[in-house]
Tab-separated table of C-alpha atoms and ligand atoms in Angstrom:
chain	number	residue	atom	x	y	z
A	18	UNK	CA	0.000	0.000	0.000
A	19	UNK	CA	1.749	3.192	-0.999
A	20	UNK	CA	0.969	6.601	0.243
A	21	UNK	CA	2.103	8.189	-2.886
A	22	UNK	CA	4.702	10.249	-1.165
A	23	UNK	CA	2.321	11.816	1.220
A	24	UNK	CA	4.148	9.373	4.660
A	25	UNK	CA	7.071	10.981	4.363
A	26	UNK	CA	5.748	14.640	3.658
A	27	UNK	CA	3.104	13.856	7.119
A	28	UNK	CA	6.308	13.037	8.695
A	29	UNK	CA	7.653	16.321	8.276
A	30	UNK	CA	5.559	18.455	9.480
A	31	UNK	CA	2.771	16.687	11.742
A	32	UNK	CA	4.503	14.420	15.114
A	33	UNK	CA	4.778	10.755	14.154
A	34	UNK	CA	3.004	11.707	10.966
A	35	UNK	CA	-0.260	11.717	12.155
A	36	UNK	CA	-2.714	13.951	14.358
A	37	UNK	CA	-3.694	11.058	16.562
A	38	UNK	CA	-1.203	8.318	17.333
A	39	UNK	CA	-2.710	5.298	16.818
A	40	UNK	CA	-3.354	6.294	13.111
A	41	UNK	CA	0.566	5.690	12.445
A	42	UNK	CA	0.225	1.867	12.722
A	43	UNK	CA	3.423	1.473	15.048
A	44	UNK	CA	1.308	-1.388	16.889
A	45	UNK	CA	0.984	-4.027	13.784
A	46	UNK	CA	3.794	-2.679	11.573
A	47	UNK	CA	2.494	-1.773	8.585
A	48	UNK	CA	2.139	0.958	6.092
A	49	UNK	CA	0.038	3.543	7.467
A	50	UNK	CA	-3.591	4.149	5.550
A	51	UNK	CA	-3.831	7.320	3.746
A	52	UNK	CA	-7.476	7.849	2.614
A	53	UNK	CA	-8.772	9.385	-0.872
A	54	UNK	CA	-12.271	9.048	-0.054
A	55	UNK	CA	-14.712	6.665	1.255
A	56	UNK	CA	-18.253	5.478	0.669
A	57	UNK	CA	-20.599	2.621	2.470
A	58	UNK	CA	-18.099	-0.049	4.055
A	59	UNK	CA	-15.305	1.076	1.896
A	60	UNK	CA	-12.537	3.472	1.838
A	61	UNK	CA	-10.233	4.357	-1.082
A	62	UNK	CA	-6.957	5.372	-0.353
A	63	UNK	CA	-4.608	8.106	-2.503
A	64	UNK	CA	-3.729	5.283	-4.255
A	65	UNK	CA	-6.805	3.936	-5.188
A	66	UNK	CA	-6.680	0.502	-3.082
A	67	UNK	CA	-10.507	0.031	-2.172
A	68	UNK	CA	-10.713	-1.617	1.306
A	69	UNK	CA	-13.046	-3.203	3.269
A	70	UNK	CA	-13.372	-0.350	6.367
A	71	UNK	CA	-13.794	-1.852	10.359
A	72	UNK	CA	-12.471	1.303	11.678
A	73	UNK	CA	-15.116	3.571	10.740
A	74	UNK	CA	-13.733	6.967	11.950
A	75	UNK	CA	-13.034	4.784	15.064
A	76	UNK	CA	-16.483	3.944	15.269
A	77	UNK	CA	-18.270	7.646	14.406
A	78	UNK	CA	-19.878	6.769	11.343
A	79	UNK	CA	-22.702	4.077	11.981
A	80	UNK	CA	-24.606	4.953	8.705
A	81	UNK	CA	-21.779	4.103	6.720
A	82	UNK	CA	-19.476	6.405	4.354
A	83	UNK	CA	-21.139	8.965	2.620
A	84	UNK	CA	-24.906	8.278	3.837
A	85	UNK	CA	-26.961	10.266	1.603
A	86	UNK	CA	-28.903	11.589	4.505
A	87	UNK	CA	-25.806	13.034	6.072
A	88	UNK	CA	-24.554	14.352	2.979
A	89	UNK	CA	-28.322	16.061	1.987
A	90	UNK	CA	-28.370	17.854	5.378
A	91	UNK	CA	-24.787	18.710	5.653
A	92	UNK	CA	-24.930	20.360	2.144
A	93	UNK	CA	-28.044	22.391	3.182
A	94	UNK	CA	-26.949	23.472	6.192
A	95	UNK	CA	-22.943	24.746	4.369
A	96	UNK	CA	-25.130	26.875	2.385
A	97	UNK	CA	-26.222	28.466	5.838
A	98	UNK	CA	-22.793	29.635	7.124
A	99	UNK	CA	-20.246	27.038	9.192
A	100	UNK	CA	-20.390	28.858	12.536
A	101	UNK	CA	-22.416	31.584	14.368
A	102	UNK	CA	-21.175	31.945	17.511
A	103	UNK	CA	-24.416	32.502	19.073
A	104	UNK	CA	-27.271	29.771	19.407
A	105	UNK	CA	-28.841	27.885	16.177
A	106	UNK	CA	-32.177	25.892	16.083
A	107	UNK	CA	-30.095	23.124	15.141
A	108	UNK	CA	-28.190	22.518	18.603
A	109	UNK	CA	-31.871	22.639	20.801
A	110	UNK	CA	-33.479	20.140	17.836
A	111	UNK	CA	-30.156	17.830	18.641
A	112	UNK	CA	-30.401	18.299	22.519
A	113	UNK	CA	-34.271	17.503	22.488
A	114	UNK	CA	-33.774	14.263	20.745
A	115	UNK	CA	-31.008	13.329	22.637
A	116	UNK	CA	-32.952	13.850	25.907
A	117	UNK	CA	-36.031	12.214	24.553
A	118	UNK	CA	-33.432	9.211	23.250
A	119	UNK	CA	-31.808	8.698	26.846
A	120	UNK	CA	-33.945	9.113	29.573
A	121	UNK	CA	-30.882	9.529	32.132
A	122	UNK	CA	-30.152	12.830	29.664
A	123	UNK	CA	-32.463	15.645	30.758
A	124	UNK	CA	-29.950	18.254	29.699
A	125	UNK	CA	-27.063	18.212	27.875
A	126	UNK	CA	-23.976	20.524	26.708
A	127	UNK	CA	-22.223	19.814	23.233
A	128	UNK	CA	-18.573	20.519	22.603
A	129	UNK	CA	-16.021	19.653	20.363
A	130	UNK	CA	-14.400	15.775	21.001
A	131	UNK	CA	-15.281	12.980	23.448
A	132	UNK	CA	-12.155	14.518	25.455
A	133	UNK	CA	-13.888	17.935	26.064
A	134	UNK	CA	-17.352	15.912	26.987
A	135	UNK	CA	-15.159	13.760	30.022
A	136	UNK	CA	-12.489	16.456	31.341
A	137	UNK	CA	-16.382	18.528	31.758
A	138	UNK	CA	-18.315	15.938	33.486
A	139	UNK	CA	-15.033	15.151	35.643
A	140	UNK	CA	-15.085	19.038	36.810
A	141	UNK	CA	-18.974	18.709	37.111
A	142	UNK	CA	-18.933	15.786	38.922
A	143	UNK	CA	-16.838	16.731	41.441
A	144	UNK	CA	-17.928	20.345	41.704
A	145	UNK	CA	-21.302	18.569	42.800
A	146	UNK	CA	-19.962	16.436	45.313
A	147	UNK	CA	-16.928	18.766	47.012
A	148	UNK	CA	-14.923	15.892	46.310
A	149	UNK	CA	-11.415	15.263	44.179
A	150	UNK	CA	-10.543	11.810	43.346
A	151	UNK	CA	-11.979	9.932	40.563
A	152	UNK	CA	-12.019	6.151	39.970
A	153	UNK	CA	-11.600	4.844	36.329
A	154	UNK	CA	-11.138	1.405	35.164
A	155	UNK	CA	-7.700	-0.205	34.202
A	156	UNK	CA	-8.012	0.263	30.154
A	157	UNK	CA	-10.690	2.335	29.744
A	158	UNK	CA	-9.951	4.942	27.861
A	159	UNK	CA	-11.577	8.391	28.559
A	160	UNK	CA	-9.764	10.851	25.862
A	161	UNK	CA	-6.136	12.360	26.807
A	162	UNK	CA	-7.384	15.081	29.601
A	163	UNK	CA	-4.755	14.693	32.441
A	164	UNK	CA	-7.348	13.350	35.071
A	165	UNK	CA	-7.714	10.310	32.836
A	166	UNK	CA	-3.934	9.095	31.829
A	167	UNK	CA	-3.637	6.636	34.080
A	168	UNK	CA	-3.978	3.321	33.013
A	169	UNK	CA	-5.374	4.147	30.131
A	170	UNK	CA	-6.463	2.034	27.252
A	171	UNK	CA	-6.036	2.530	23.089
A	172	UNK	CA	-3.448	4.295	21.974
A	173	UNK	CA	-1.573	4.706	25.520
A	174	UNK	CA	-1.682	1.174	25.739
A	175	UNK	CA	0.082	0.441	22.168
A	176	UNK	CA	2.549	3.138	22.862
A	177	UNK	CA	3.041	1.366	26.655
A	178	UNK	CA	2.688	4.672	28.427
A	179	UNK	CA	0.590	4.160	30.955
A	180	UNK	CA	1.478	7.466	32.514
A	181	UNK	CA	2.197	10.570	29.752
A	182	UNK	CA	5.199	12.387	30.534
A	183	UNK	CA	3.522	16.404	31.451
A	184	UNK	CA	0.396	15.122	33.617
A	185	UNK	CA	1.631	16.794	36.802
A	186	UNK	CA	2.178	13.668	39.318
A	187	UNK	CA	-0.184	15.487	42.097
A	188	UNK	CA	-3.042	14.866	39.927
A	189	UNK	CA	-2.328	11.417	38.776
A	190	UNK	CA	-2.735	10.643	42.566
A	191	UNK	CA	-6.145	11.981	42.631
A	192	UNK	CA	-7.164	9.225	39.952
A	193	UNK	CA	-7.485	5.345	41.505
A	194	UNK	CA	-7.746	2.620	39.284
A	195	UNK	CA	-9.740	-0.476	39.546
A	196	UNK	CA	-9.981	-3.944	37.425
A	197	UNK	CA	-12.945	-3.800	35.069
A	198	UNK	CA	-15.521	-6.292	35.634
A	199	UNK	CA	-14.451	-6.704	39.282
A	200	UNK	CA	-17.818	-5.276	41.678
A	201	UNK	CA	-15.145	-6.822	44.584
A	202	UNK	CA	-12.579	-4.172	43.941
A	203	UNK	CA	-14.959	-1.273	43.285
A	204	UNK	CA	-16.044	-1.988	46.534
A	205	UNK	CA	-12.701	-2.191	48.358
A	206	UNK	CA	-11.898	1.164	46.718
A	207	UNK	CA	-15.249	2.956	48.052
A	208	UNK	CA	-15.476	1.195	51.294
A	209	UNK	CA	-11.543	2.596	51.722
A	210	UNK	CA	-11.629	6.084	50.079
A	211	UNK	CA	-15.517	6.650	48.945
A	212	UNK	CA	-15.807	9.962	50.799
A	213	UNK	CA	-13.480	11.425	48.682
A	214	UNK	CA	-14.700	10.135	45.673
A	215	UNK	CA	-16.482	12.682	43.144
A	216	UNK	CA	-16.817	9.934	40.491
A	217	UNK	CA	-16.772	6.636	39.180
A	218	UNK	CA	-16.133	6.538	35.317
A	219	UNK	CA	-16.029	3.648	33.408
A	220	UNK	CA	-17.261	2.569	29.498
A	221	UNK	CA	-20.052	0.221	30.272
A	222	UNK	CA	-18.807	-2.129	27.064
A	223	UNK	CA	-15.141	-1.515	27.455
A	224	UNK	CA	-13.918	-0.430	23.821
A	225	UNK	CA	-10.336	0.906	24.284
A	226	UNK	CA	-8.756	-2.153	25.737
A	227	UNK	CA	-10.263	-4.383	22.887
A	228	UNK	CA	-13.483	-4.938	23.172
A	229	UNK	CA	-14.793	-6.694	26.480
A	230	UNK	CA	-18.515	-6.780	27.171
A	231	UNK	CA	-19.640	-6.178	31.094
A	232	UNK	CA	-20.041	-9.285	33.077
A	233	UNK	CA	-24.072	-10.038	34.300
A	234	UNK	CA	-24.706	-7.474	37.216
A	235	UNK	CA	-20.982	-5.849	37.249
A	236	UNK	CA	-22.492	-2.612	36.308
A	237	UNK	CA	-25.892	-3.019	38.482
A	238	UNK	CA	-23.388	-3.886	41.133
A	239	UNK	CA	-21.607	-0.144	40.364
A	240	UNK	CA	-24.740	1.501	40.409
A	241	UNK	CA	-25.037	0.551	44.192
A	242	UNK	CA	-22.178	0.761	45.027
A	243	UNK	CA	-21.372	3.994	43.540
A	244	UNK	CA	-25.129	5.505	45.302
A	245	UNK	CA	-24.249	4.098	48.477
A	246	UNK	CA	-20.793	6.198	48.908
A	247	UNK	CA	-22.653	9.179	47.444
A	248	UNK	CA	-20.212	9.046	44.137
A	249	UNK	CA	-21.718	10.192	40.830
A	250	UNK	CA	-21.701	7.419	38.214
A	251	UNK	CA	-20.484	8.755	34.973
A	252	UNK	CA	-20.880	6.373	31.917
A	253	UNK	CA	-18.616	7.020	28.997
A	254	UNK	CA	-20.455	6.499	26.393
A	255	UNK	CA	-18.148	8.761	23.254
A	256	UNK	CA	-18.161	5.026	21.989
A	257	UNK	CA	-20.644	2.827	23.058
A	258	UNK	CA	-23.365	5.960	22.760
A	259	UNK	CA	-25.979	5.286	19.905
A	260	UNK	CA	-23.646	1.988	18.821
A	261	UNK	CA	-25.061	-0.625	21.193
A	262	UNK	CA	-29.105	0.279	21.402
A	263	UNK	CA	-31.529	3.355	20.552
A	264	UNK	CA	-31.314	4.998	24.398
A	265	UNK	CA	-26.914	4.206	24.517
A	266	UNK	CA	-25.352	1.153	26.349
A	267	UNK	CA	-27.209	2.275	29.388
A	268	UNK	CA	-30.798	1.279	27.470
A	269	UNK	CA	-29.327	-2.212	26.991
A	270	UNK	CA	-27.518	-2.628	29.975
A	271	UNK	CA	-30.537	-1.283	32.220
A	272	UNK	CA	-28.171	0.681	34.377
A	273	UNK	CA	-28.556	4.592	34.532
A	274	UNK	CA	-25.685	6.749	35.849
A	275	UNK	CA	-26.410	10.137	36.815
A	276	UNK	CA	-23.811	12.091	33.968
A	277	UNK	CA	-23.422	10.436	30.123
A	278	UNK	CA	-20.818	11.486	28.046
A	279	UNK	CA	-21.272	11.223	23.977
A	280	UNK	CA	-19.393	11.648	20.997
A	281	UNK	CA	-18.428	9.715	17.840
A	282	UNK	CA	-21.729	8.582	16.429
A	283	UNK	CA	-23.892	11.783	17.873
A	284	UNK	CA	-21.946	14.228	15.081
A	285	UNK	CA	-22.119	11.724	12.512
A	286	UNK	CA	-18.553	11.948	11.519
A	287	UNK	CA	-17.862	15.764	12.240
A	288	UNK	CA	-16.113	16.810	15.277
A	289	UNK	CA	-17.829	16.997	18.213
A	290	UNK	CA	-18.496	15.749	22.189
A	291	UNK	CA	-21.884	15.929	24.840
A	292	UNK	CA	-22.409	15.221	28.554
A	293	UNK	CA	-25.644	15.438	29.996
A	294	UNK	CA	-27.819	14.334	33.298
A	295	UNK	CA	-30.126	14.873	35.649
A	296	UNK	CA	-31.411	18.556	35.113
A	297	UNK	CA	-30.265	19.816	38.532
A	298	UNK	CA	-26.705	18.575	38.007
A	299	UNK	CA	-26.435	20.401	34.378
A	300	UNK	CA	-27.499	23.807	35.631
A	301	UNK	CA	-24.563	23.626	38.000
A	302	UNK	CA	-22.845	24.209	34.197
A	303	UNK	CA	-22.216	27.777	33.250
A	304	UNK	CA	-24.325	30.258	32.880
A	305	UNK	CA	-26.551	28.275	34.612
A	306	UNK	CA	-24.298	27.772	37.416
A	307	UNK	CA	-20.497	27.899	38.656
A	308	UNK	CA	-18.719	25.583	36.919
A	309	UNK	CA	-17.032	27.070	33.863
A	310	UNK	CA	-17.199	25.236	30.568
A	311	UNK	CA	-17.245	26.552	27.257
A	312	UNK	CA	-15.815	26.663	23.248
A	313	UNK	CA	-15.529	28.972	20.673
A	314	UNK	CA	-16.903	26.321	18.157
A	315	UNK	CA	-19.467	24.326	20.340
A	316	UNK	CA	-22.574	23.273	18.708
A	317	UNK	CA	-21.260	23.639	15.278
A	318	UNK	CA	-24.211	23.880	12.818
A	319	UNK	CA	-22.492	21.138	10.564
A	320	UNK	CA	-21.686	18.730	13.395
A	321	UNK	CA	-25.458	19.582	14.613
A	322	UNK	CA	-26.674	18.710	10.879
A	323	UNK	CA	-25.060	15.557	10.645
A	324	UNK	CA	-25.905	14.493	14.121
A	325	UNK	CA	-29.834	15.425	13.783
A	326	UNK	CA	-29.169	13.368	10.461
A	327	UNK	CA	-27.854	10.132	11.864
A	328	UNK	CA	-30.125	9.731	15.217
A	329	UNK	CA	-33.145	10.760	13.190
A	330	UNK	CA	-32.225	7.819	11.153
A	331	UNK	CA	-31.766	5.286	13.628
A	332	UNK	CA	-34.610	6.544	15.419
A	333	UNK	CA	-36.761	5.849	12.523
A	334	UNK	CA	-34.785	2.047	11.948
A	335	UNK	CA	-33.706	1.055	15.453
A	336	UNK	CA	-30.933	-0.658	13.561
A	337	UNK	CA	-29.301	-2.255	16.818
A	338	UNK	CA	-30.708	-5.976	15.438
A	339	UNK	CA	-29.230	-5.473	12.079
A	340	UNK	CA	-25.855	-4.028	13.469
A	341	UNK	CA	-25.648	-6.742	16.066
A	342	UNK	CA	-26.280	-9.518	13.491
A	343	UNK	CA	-23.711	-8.267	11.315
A	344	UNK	CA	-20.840	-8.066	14.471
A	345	UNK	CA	-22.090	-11.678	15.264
A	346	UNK	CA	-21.274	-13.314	12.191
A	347	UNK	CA	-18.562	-11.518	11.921
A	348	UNK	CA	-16.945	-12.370	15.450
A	349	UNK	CA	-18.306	-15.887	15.196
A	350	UNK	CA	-17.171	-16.736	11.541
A	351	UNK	CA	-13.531	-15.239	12.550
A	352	UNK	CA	-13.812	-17.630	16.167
A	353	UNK	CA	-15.209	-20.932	14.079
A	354	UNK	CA	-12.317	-20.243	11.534
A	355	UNK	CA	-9.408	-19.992	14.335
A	356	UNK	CA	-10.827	-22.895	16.602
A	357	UNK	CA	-10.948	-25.384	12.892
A	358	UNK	CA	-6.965	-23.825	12.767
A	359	UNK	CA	-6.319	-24.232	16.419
A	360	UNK	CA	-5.740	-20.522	17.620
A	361	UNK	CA	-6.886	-19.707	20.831
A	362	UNK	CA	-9.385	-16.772	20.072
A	363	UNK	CA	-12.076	-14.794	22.417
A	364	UNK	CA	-14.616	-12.929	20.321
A	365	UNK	CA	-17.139	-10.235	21.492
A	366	UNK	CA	-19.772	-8.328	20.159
A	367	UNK	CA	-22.914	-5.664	20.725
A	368	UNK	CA	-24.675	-3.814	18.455
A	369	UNK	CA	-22.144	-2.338	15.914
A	370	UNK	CA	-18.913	-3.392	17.972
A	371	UNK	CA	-17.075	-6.380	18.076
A	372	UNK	CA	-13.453	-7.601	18.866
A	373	UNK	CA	-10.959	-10.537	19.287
A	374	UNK	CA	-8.488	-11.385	21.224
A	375	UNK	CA	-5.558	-14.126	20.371
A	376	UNK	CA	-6.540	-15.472	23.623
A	377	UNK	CA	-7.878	-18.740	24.801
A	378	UNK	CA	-10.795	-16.225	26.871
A	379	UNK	CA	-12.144	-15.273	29.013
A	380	UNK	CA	-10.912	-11.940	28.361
A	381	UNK	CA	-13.025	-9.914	31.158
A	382	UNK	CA	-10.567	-7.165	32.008
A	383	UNK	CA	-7.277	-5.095	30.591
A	384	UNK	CA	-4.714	-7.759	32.594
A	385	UNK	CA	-6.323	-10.533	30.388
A	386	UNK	CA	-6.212	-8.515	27.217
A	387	UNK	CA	-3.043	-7.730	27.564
A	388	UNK	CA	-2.196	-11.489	28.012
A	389	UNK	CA	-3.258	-11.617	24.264
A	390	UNK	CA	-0.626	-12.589	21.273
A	391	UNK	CA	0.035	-9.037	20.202
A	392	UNK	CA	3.014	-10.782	17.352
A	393	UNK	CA	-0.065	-12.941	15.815
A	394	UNK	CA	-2.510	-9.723	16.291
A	395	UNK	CA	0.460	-7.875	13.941
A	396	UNK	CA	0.898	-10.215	11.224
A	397	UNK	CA	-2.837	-11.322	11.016
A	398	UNK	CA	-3.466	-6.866	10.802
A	399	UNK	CA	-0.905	-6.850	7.518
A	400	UNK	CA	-2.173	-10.081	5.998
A	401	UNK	CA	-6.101	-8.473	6.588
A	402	UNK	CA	-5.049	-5.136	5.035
A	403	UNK	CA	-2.914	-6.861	2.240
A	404	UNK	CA	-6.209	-8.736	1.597
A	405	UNK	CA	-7.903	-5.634	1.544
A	406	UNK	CA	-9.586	-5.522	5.198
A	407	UNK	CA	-8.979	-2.697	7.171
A	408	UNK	CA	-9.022	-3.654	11.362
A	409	UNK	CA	-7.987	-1.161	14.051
A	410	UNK	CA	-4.492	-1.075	14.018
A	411	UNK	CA	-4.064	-2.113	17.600
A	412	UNK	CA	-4.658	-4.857	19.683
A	413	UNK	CA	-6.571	-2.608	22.031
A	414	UNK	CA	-9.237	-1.889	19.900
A	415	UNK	CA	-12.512	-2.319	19.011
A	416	UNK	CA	-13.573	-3.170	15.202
A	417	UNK	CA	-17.146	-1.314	13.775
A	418	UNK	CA	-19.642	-1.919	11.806
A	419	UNK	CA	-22.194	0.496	9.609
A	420	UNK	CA	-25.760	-0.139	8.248
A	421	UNK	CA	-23.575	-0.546	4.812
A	422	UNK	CA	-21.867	-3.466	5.904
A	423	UNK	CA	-24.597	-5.942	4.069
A	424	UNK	CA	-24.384	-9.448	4.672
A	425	UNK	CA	-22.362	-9.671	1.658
A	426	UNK	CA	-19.598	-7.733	2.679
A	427	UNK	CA	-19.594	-9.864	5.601
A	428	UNK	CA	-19.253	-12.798	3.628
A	429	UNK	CA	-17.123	-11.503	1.662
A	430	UNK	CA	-14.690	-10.326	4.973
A	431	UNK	CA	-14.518	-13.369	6.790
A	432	UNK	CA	-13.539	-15.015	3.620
A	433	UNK	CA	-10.459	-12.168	3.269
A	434	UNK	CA	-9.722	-13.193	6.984
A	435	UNK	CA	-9.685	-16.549	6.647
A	436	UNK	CA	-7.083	-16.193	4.039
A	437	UNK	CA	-5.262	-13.646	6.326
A	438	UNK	CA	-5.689	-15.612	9.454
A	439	UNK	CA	-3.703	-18.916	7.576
A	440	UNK	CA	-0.706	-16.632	6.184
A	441	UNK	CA	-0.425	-15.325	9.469
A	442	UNK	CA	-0.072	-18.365	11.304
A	443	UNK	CA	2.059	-19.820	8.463
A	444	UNK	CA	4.400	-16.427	8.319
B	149	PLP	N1	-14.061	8.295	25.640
B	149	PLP	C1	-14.063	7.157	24.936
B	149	PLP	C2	-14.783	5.964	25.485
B	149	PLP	C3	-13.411	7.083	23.714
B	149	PLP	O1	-13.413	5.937	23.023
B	149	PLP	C4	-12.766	8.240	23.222
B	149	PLP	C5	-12.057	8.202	21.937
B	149	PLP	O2	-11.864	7.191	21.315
B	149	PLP	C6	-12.799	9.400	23.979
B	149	PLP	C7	-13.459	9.410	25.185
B	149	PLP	C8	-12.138	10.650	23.479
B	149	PLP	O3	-12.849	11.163	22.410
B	149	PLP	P1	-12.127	12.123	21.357
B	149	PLP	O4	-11.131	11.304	20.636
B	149	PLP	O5	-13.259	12.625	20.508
B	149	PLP	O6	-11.493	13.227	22.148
């Protein structure tokens, strides 16, 4: 796969030759992707490879490439003007069907990446309680704010830095970490420091250590224990939000926290981040309130458009059966293949996510994930792309799929990684 000179020109004048690291492929080795265009479940690159896409804008476009009802309402609303800078009927249209999606969401304030929407709910969360330390999860992966670099998932975990170099030690202490899928350690941690805990965050599908589905009544289990200590539950769903079910992992979990954060899927593709709660939390948020939060660009009209765009669509579909059906087969072709070859292999899906591991399973938590064969995860990532398959480039994430992925394409995938899976055992 070439990049027709454009690599080494990236690597000149952007760090690593990308704007976010795990685009540069340093986890499986291979040639960076450098896309033309793309369209359904494919993307072209500059030059002109057409391949199968799993990434999906790392899991923002659920539509697939190009939907026609993004691109009708993103071309109307250009013609408009691509920023005001005061309020547009497009941001209250996207906050009232966001609220009337998720019933936790009675309010909610947009800004500009899933990063913004955490660092926000962190300083909301524990400007409500008086309280500084916040529990995450090992793995999870919460955007780069400094609160959340510790033990973080993704692209910290490819790069092994748990800890960045620049997050000022004294804060790192205020953030405890905890084993997901473990209710026993969440409770050790409250019992021991939950007065001082503002918040509990966690992904209720983990998607940034792999993909690793809750265990039955983990998250119920967080929920009480979380109310009991008088923490605020904050869900991260910039991921799981709108990929998993109609009302965001918390609809198909059954768990509600009291502050959501969204991204990815919510602007369709275009930059752009949400939290939102219980009303009387939210109008502790500025002007409302003390807490200071705010962005030059938040509420974009165009990330607005393409948002109203995609939930109005899967409001209208409820596409979670289709999406899930397509992961399924996916995960469970890919697991039939690699038991008939002998490789140990623990699949996962919901909705439109699913993942592997190169692991005999169960893989419930970030220790076990990271048990996984990261070499065979490598080679089987370059024999999938030299096929023409395009997988996360990391062991540590999760794959995507859109409403274009037909059953075809599935077919026509887990045929591609078959062929990919034997060349990588046999390399
Ligand atoms: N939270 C989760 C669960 C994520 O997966 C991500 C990004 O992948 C973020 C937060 C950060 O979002 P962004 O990259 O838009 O800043």
């Amino acid at each position: 796969m070439t990049s027709n000179g454009l690599e080494a020109r990236a690597s000149a004048v952007l760090p690593g030759g990308v704007n976010s690291p795990v685009r540069a492929f340093r986890a499986v080795g291979g040639d960076p992707v450098f896309a033309r265009e793309a369209h359904g479940a494919y993307l072209t690159t500059v030059s002109g490879e057409k391949i199968l896409d799993y990434v999906m804008s790392w899991g923002a476009v659920i539509l697939g490439h190009d939907h026609p009802a993004v691109r009708s309402r993103l071309t109307t609303a250009v013609t408009r003007g691509v920023s005001f800078g005061v309020t547009c009927p497009p941001e209250v249209e996207l906050a009232e069907l966001i609220c009337d999606m998720v019933p936790s969401i009675e309010m909610v304030r947009f800004v500009n990446s899933g990063t913004e929407a955490t660092m926000s709910a962190a300083r909301l969360a524990r400007a409500a309680t008086g309280r500084d330390v916040i529990v995450k999860v090992d793995g999870g992966y919460h955007g780069h704010g400094d609160s959340f670099l510790v033990s973080a998932g993704s692209g910290v975990a490819t790069l092994g830095l748990p800890n960045s170099p620049g997050v000022p030690a004294e804060l790192a202490k205020l953030t405890l970490t905890v084993p997901f899928n473990d209710a026993g350690e969440m409770e050790s941690v409250l019992t021991e420091f939950g007065d001082r805990v503002a918040a509990v965050i966690l992904e209720p599908f983990l998607g940034n250590a792999g993909f690793i589905p809750p265990a039955p009544g983990y998250l119920e289990a967080v929920r009480s224990l979380t109310r009991a200590s008088g923490t605020l539950l904050i869900f991260d769903e910039v991921m799981t939000g709108f990929r998993v079910g109609t009302a965001g992992a918390q609809g198909t979990c059954g768990v509600t926290p009291d502050i959501t954060t969204l991204g990815k899927v919510i602007g369709g593709g275009l930059p752009i981040g949400a939290y939102g709660g219980r009303k009387e939390l939210m109008e502790l948020v500025a002007p409302a309130g003390p807490v200071y939060q705010a962005g030059t660009l938040s509420g974009n009209p165009l990330a607005m458009a393409a948002g109203l765009a995609v939930l109005s669509e899967i409001r209208r579909e409820d596409p979670y059966d289709a999406l899930s059906a397509s992961s399924g087969l996916i995960a469970e072709r890919l697991a039939s293949v690699a038991a008939s070859r002998g490789v140990p292999m623990s699949v996962a899906h919901a909705g439109g996510m699913w993942g592997f591991f190169f692991h005999p399973g169960p893989v419930v938590d970030y220790a076990a994930a990271k048990a996984a064969d990261t070499d065979l995860f490598a080679r089987f990532h370059r024999e999938a792309l030299r096929l023409g398959v395009l997988l996360a480039p990391s062991p540590f994430e999760a794959g995507f799929v859109s409403l274009a992925h037909t059953n075809d394409i599935i077919t026509e995938t887990t045929d591609r990684l078959t062929d990919a899976l034997d060349r990588s055992i046999a390399e």
